[in-house]
Coordinates of C-alpha atoms and ligand atoms in Angstrom, one line a residue:
X1 CA -12.5 -26.4 10.2
X2 CA -10.5 -23.9 8.0
X3 CA -8.2 -25.3 5.3
X4 CA -4.6 -24.7 6.1
X5 CA -2.0 -24.2 3.3
X6 CA 1.5 -25.6 3.8
X7 CA 4.7 -25.5 1.8
X8 CA 5.1 -29.0 0.4
X9 CA 8.3 -28.5 -1.6
X10 CA 10.8 -25.8 -2.6
X11 CA 13.1 -25.4 -5.6
X12 CA 15.4 -22.8 -7.2
X13 CA 17.5 -22.0 -10.2
X14 CA 20.4 -19.6 -10.9
X15 CA 21.9 -19.0 -14.3
X16 CA 25.4 -20.3 -14.6
X17 CA 27.0 -17.0 -15.7
X18 CA 28.4 -15.0 -12.8
X19 CA 29.2 -11.3 -12.8
X20 CA 31.6 -10.3 -9.9
X21 CA 32.1 -6.9 -8.5
X22 CA 35.6 -7.0 -10.1
X23 CA 33.9 -7.7 -13.5
X24 CA 31.7 -4.6 -12.9
X25 CA 34.8 -2.4 -12.2
X26 CA 35.5 -2.9 -16.0
X27 CA 32.0 -1.7 -17.0
X28 CA 31.3 1.3 -14.7
X29 CA 33.3 3.5 -12.3
X30 CA 32.9 1.4 -9.2
X31 CA 34.9 -0.8 -6.9
X32 CA 34.4 -4.2 -5.2
X33 CA 35.0 -2.3 -1.9
X34 CA 32.3 0.2 -2.4
X35 CA 29.7 -2.4 -3.6
X36 CA 30.5 -4.8 -0.8
X37 CA 30.6 -2.2 2.0
X38 CA 27.3 -0.4 0.9
X39 CA 25.3 -3.5 0.0
X40 CA 27.0 -6.8 1.1
X41 CA 27.0 -8.0 -2.6
X42 CA 30.1 -9.7 -4.1
X43 CA 28.6 -11.3 -7.2
X44 CA 25.3 -11.9 -9.0
X45 CA 24.1 -14.5 -11.6
X46 CA 23.1 -13.2 -15.0
X47 CA 21.1 -14.8 -17.8
X48 CA 22.8 -15.6 -21.1
X49 CA 22.1 -17.2 -24.4
X50 CA 18.6 -18.6 -24.6
X51 CA 17.9 -18.1 -20.8
X52 CA 14.7 -16.2 -20.2
X53 CA 12.6 -15.6 -17.1
X54 CA 10.3 -18.6 -18.0
X55 CA 13.3 -20.9 -18.3
X56 CA 14.5 -19.9 -14.9
X57 CA 11.0 -20.3 -13.5
X58 CA 10.4 -23.7 -15.1
X59 CA 13.7 -25.1 -13.7
X60 CA 12.8 -23.8 -10.2
X61 CA 9.3 -25.1 -10.5
X62 CA 10.4 -28.6 -11.6
X63 CA 12.6 -28.9 -8.5
X64 CA 9.8 -27.7 -6.2
X65 CA 7.4 -30.2 -7.7
X66 CA 9.9 -33.0 -7.3
X67 CA 10.6 -32.0 -3.7
X68 CA 6.8 -32.0 -2.9
X69 CA 6.4 -35.6 -4.0
X70 CA 3.3 -34.6 -6.0
X71 CA 2.8 -35.3 -9.7
X72 CA 2.2 -32.6 -12.2
X73 CA -1.5 -33.7 -12.4
X74 CA -1.9 -32.6 -8.7
X75 CA -1.1 -29.0 -9.6
X76 CA -4.2 -26.9 -10.1
X77 CA -2.6 -23.5 -10.3
X78 CA 0.5 -21.6 -11.3
X79 CA 1.2 -18.1 -10.0
X80 CA 4.5 -16.4 -11.0
X81 CA 5.7 -13.1 -9.4
X82 CA 7.8 -11.3 -12.0
X83 CA 8.5 -7.8 -13.3
X84 CA 10.6 -9.2 -16.2
X85 CA 8.4 -11.6 -18.2
X86 CA 9.7 -13.1 -21.4
X87 CA 6.9 -11.3 -23.3
X88 CA 4.2 -8.7 -22.5
X89 CA 1.8 -11.7 -22.9
X90 CA 1.2 -14.5 -22.5
X91 CA 2.3 -14.7 -18.9
X92 CA 5.4 -16.5 -17.6
X93 CA 2.9 -18.7 -15.7
X94 CA 1.5 -20.2 -18.9
X95 CA 5.0 -20.8 -20.2
X96 CA 5.8 -22.8 -17.1
X97 CA 2.5 -24.6 -17.4
X98 CA 3.3 -25.7 -20.9
X99 CA 6.9 -26.5 -20.2
X100 CA 6.0 -28.8 -17.2
X101 CA 3.0 -30.2 -19.0
X102 CA 0.7 -29.2 -16.1
X103 CA -3.1 -29.5 -16.2
X104 CA -5.2 -26.8 -17.9
X105 CA -6.0 -25.0 -14.7
X106 CA -5.5 -21.4 -13.7
X107 CA -2.1 -19.7 -14.4
X108 CA -1.3 -16.0 -14.2
X109 CA 1.5 -13.6 -13.3
X110 CA 1.6 -11.0 -10.4
X111 CA 3.6 -7.8 -10.6
X112 CA 4.6 -6.3 -7.3
X113 CA 8.3 -6.0 -8.0
X114 CA 10.5 -7.1 -5.1
X115 CA 7.4 -7.8 -2.9
X116 CA 6.0 -10.0 -5.7
X117 CA 6.6 -13.4 -4.0
X118 CA 4.8 -12.3 -0.8
X119 CA 1.9 -11.1 -2.9
X120 CA 1.9 -14.3 -4.9
X121 CA 2.1 -16.5 -1.8
X122 CA -0.8 -14.6 -0.2
X123 CA -2.9 -15.0 -3.3
X124 CA -2.2 -18.7 -3.5
X125 CA -3.0 -19.0 0.2
X126 CA -6.4 -17.4 -0.4
X127 CA -7.2 -19.7 -3.3
X128 CA -6.4 -22.7 -1.2
X129 CA -8.3 -21.5 1.9
X130 CA -11.4 -20.8 -0.2
X131 CA -11.2 -24.4 -1.5
X132 CA -10.8 -23.3 -5.2
X133 CA -7.3 -25.0 -5.5
X134 CA -5.5 -27.8 -3.8
X135 CA -1.9 -27.3 -4.9
X136 CA -0.4 -24.2 -6.4
X137 CA 3.1 -23.6 -7.8
X138 CA 4.1 -20.2 -6.5
X139 CA 7.2 -18.9 -8.3
X140 CA 9.3 -15.7 -8.1
X141 CA 11.4 -15.4 -11.2
X142 CA 13.4 -12.4 -12.6
X143 CA 15.8 -11.4 -15.3
X144 CA 16.6 -8.1 -13.8
X145 CA 19.7 -7.8 -15.9
X146 CA 17.4 -7.1 -18.9
X147 CA 16.0 -3.9 -17.4
X148 CA 19.3 -2.4 -16.1
X149 CA 21.1 0.6 -17.5
X150 CA 24.6 -0.8 -17.7
X151 CA 26.0 2.7 -17.7
X152 CA 24.3 3.7 -14.4
X153 CA 26.6 2.6 -11.5
X154 CA 23.9 3.5 -8.9
X155 CA 21.6 0.6 -10.1
X156 CA 23.5 -1.9 -12.3
X157 CA 25.7 -3.2 -9.5
X158 CA 22.7 -4.1 -7.3
X159 CA 20.6 -6.6 -9.2
X160 CA 20.9 -10.3 -10.3
X161 CA 18.8 -13.0 -12.0
X162 CA 17.3 -16.2 -10.8
X163 CA 14.1 -18.0 -9.7
X164 CA 12.7 -19.8 -6.7
X165 CA 9.5 -21.8 -6.3
X166 CA 7.3 -23.5 -3.7
X167 CA 4.4 -25.8 -4.0
X168 CA 1.8 -24.4 -1.6
X169 CA -0.9 -27.0 -0.9
X170 CA -3.9 -27.7 1.3
X171 CA -2.7 -29.5 4.4
X172 CA -3.7 -33.1 4.8
X173 CA -2.9 -33.0 8.5
X174 CA -5.7 -32.9 11.0
X175 CA -6.2 -29.7 12.9
X176 CA -5.1 -31.0 16.3
X177 CA -3.9 -27.8 17.9
X178 CA -3.7 -29.3 21.4
X179 CA -0.8 -31.6 20.6
X180 CA 1.1 -30.0 17.7
X181 CA 1.4 -26.3 16.6
X182 CA -0.5 -25.4 13.4
X183 CA 1.7 -25.7 10.3
X184 CA 1.4 -23.6 7.2
X185 CA 0.8 -19.9 6.5
X186 CA -0.3 -18.2 9.7
X187 CA -0.9 -14.8 8.2
X188 CA 0.1 -12.5 5.3
X189 CA 0.3 -8.7 5.4
X190 CA 0.3 -6.7 2.1
X191 CA 0.8 -3.0 1.5
X192 CA 1.4 -0.5 -1.3
X193 CA 1.7 3.3 -1.3
X194 CA 1.6 4.8 -4.8
X195 CA 2.8 8.2 -3.5
X196 CA 6.3 6.7 -3.6
X197 CA 5.9 5.3 -7.2
X198 CA 8.7 7.6 -8.5
X199 CA 11.5 6.7 -6.1
X200 CA 12.0 3.3 -7.6
X201 CA 10.6 2.7 -11.1
X202 CA 11.5 2.1 -14.8
X203 CA 11.7 5.1 -17.1
X204 CA 9.6 3.3 -19.8
X205 CA 6.9 0.8 -20.4
X206 CA 4.9 -0.6 -23.3
X207 CA 2.0 1.8 -23.3
X208 CA 4.1 4.9 -22.5
X209 CA 7.3 4.4 -24.5
X210 CA 6.8 1.1 -26.3
X211 CA 9.8 -0.3 -24.6
X212 CA 10.5 -1.8 -21.2
X213 CA 12.6 1.1 -19.9
X214 CA 15.4 0.7 -17.4
X215 CA 15.5 0.9 -13.6
X216 CA 15.9 4.2 -11.9
X217 CA 16.1 4.5 -8.1
X218 CA 16.6 7.2 -5.5
X219 CA 18.6 4.7 -3.4
X220 CA 18.9 6.7 -0.2
X221 CA 15.2 7.5 0.0
X222 CA 14.2 3.8 -0.7
X223 CA 16.7 2.7 1.9
X224 CA 15.1 5.0 4.5
X225 CA 11.6 3.8 3.7
X226 CA 12.7 0.2 3.7
X227 CA 14.2 0.3 7.2
X228 CA 11.1 1.9 8.7
X229 CA 8.5 -0.1 6.9
X230 CA 10.3 -3.4 7.5
X231 CA 10.5 -2.6 11.2
X232 CA 6.8 -2.0 11.3
X233 CA 5.7 -5.0 9.2
X234 CA 7.8 -7.6 11.1
X235 CA 6.2 -6.4 14.4
X236 CA 2.8 -6.5 12.8
X237 CA 3.2 -10.1 11.5
X238 CA 4.5 -11.4 14.8
X239 CA 2.0 -9.6 17.1
X240 CA -0.9 -10.6 14.8
X241 CA -0.1 -14.2 15.8
X242 CA 0.9 -13.6 19.4
X243 CA 4.6 -14.1 18.9
X244 CA 7.8 -12.0 19.4
X245 CA 11.1 -12.1 17.7
X246 CA 12.3 -14.6 20.3
X247 CA 9.9 -17.2 18.9
X248 CA 11.3 -17.1 15.4
X249 CA 13.5 -19.8 14.1
X250 CA 14.4 -18.0 10.8
X251 CA 14.0 -14.7 9.1
X252 CA 14.0 -15.1 5.3
X253 CA 14.1 -11.5 4.1
X254 CA 14.1 -9.9 0.6
X255 CA 17.8 -9.5 -0.3
X256 CA 18.3 -5.9 -1.3
X257 CA 21.0 -4.7 1.0
X258 CA 22.7 -6.4 4.0
X259 CA 22.4 -3.2 6.0
X260 CA 18.6 -3.3 5.6
X261 CA 18.5 -7.0 6.6
X262 CA 20.7 -6.4 9.6
X263 CA 18.6 -3.5 10.8
X264 CA 15.5 -5.6 10.6
X265 CA 17.1 -8.5 12.5
X266 CA 18.4 -6.1 15.1
X267 CA 14.9 -4.7 15.6
X268 CA 13.6 -8.3 16.1
X269 CA 16.4 -9.1 18.6
X270 CA 17.4 -11.8 16.2
X271 CA 21.1 -12.9 15.8
X272 CA 22.3 -12.9 12.2
X273 CA 22.8 -16.7 12.3
X274 CA 19.0 -16.9 12.4
X275 CA 18.8 -14.9 9.2
X276 CA 19.1 -16.5 5.7
X277 CA 21.4 -14.3 3.7
X278 CA 22.1 -14.8 0.0
X279 CA 22.7 -11.2 -1.1
X280 CA 26.5 -11.7 -1.1
X281 CA 26.3 -14.4 -3.9
X282 CA 23.1 -13.4 -5.6
X283 CA 22.6 -9.7 -5.3
X284 CA 19.0 -8.4 -5.5
X285 CA 16.9 -10.8 -7.5
X286 CA 13.7 -8.9 -6.9
X287 CA 10.7 -11.3 -6.6
X288 CA 13.0 -14.3 -6.7
X289 CA 15.1 -13.5 -3.7
X290 CA 12.8 -14.9 -0.9
X291 CA 12.1 -18.3 -2.6
X292 CA 15.8 -18.6 -3.6
X293 CA 16.8 -18.0 0.0
X294 CA 14.1 -20.3 1.4
X295 CA 15.1 -23.2 -0.9
X296 CA 18.8 -22.8 -0.1
X297 CA 18.2 -23.0 3.6
X298 CA 15.8 -26.0 3.2
X299 CA 18.3 -27.9 1.1
X300 CA 21.3 -27.2 3.4
X301 CA 19.2 -28.4 6.3
X302 CA 18.9 -25.2 8.3
X303 CA 15.1 -24.9 7.8
X304 CA 13.3 -27.8 9.4
X305 CA 9.7 -28.9 9.6
X306 CA 7.6 -27.1 12.2
X307 CA 10.0 -24.2 12.5
X308 CA 8.6 -20.6 12.7
X309 CA 9.6 -18.5 9.7
X310 CA 9.1 -14.9 8.8
X311 CA 9.3 -13.6 5.2
X312 CA 9.4 -9.9 4.5
X313 CA 10.1 -7.7 1.4
X314 CA 9.8 -4.1 0.0
X315 CA 10.0 -3.0 -3.6
X316 CA 9.0 -0.5 -6.2
X317 CA 5.5 1.0 -5.8
X318 CA 6.3 1.2 -3.1
X319 CA 5.0 -2.2 -2.2
X320 CA 5.8 -4.2 0.9
X321 CA 4.6 -7.3 2.8
X322 CA 5.3 -10.1 5.2
X323 CA 4.2 -13.6 5.9
X324 CA 4.6 -15.7 9.0
X325 CA 4.5 -19.4 8.5
X326 CA 5.2 -22.7 10.2
X327 CA 7.2 -24.7 7.8
Ligands
LIG401 O1 14.8 -4.2 -3.8 C1 14.1 -3.0 -3.8 C2 14.4 -2.2 -2.7 N1 15.7 -1.6 -2.9 C3 16.4 -1.2 -1.9 O2 16.0 -1.5 -0.8 C4 17.7 -0.5 -2.1 C5 17.8 0.6 -1.1 N2 18.9 1.5 -1.2 C6 20.2 1.0 -1.0 O3 20.4 -0.1 -0.8 C7 21.3 2.0 -1.0 O4 20.8 3.3 -0.9 C8 22.3 1.9 -2.1 C9 23.1 0.7 -2.0 C10 21.5 1.9 -3.5 C11 23.2 3.1 -2.2 O5 24.0 3.2 -0.9 P1 24.1 4.6 -0.1 O6 24.9 4.3 1.0 O7 22.7 5.0 0.1 O8 24.9 5.4 -1.2 P2 24.4 6.8 -1.8 O9 23.3 6.6 -2.8 O10 24.1 7.8 -0.7 O11 25.7 7.2 -2.6 C12 26.9 7.6 -1.9 C13 28.0 7.9 -2.9 C14 27.6 8.9 -3.9 O12 28.7 9.8 -4.2 P3 28.7 11.3 -3.5 O13 27.5 11.9 -3.9 O14 28.8 11.0 -2.0 O15 30.0 11.8 -4.1 C15 27.3 8.1 -5.1 O16 27.5 8.8 -6.3 O17 28.4 6.7 -3.6 C16 28.4 7.0 -5.0 N3 28.0 5.8 -5.7 C17 28.9 4.8 -6.1 N4 30.3 4.8 -5.9 C18 30.9 3.7 -6.4 C19 26.8 5.3 -6.0 N5 26.9 4.1 -6.6 C20 28.2 3.8 -6.7 C21 28.9 2.7 -7.2 N6 30.2 2.7 -7.0 N7 28.3 1.6 -7.7

């Protein structure tokens, strides 16, 4: 009998400082109307003071752990998806491990930009299925505001900061497929195509420029790729499991642009009230956007046990991925 990995708890954390589109009108030549119409964003949360990515990650992780009902001693792995770590090393994952006083088991970061959470979830799933770990904290955490060029209106209006987390653990339920549908991660689908590495990137990094650089994006080209690749990957994830869009309870997409999200929902034949949308209040929080949206919909009661949920994302690399799961 194969080991199934299920989401045992979710958590999230947003910095308290909010930057609205109207605030941005004072920083660059833009307007609330342009930003909202083109992206669906009205505001984003931004780190301030002593807040770093590991602070956001630790707060989200603490909540997910509490929601899981497990104790810190039950956690035998921490995987953090981030592109904006506190330090080049050690990883955000070990910061979280120390902050939550977790056992000295594996802890590492994954960098797949906006697709990072799907990559991290897929990796954690493999560790659990192979029997190497029982319960892993999987976190998406970003301080995107720290790698923005605040004079570039084509990028600085798009991103926000935050963190979301889940405890992914081996299911204790018996595998009685006859009476109940199988819960947990049903499949994950990961892709990357380095030929597109220059359309969404930073213009610096430690070994090239001894700095982090700032985000640069050919927005229209990324948009075009995102619509096509998301169409393909949601179909792939559903058909791999013998489902169609009609079977889905929720789409929890990466939150880059409401127009990309709506196009994907339309392709699935899914009404927008079955899509968890946070982009208006949070902007694009990169690897944090999916676990932030997931936690919001779990806490407000929309997402319920046994529901069928599709996660999908695309980001710099290009990287893209999806995961179908029964909550
Ligand atoms: O999370 C990782 C994945 N990222 C994405 O999926 C992002 C994908 N791309 C997008 O979401 C969209 O391409 C953007 C929101 C970034 C841009 O929207 P767009 O409809 O593709 O606009 P555009 O880049 O074609 O720009 C249209 C116009 C340009 O002016 P001209 O050349 O038509 O005169 C821009 O200079 O809008 C101008 N513009 C702005 N105007 C006011 C660009 N940024 C702004 C701004 N405020 N902030």
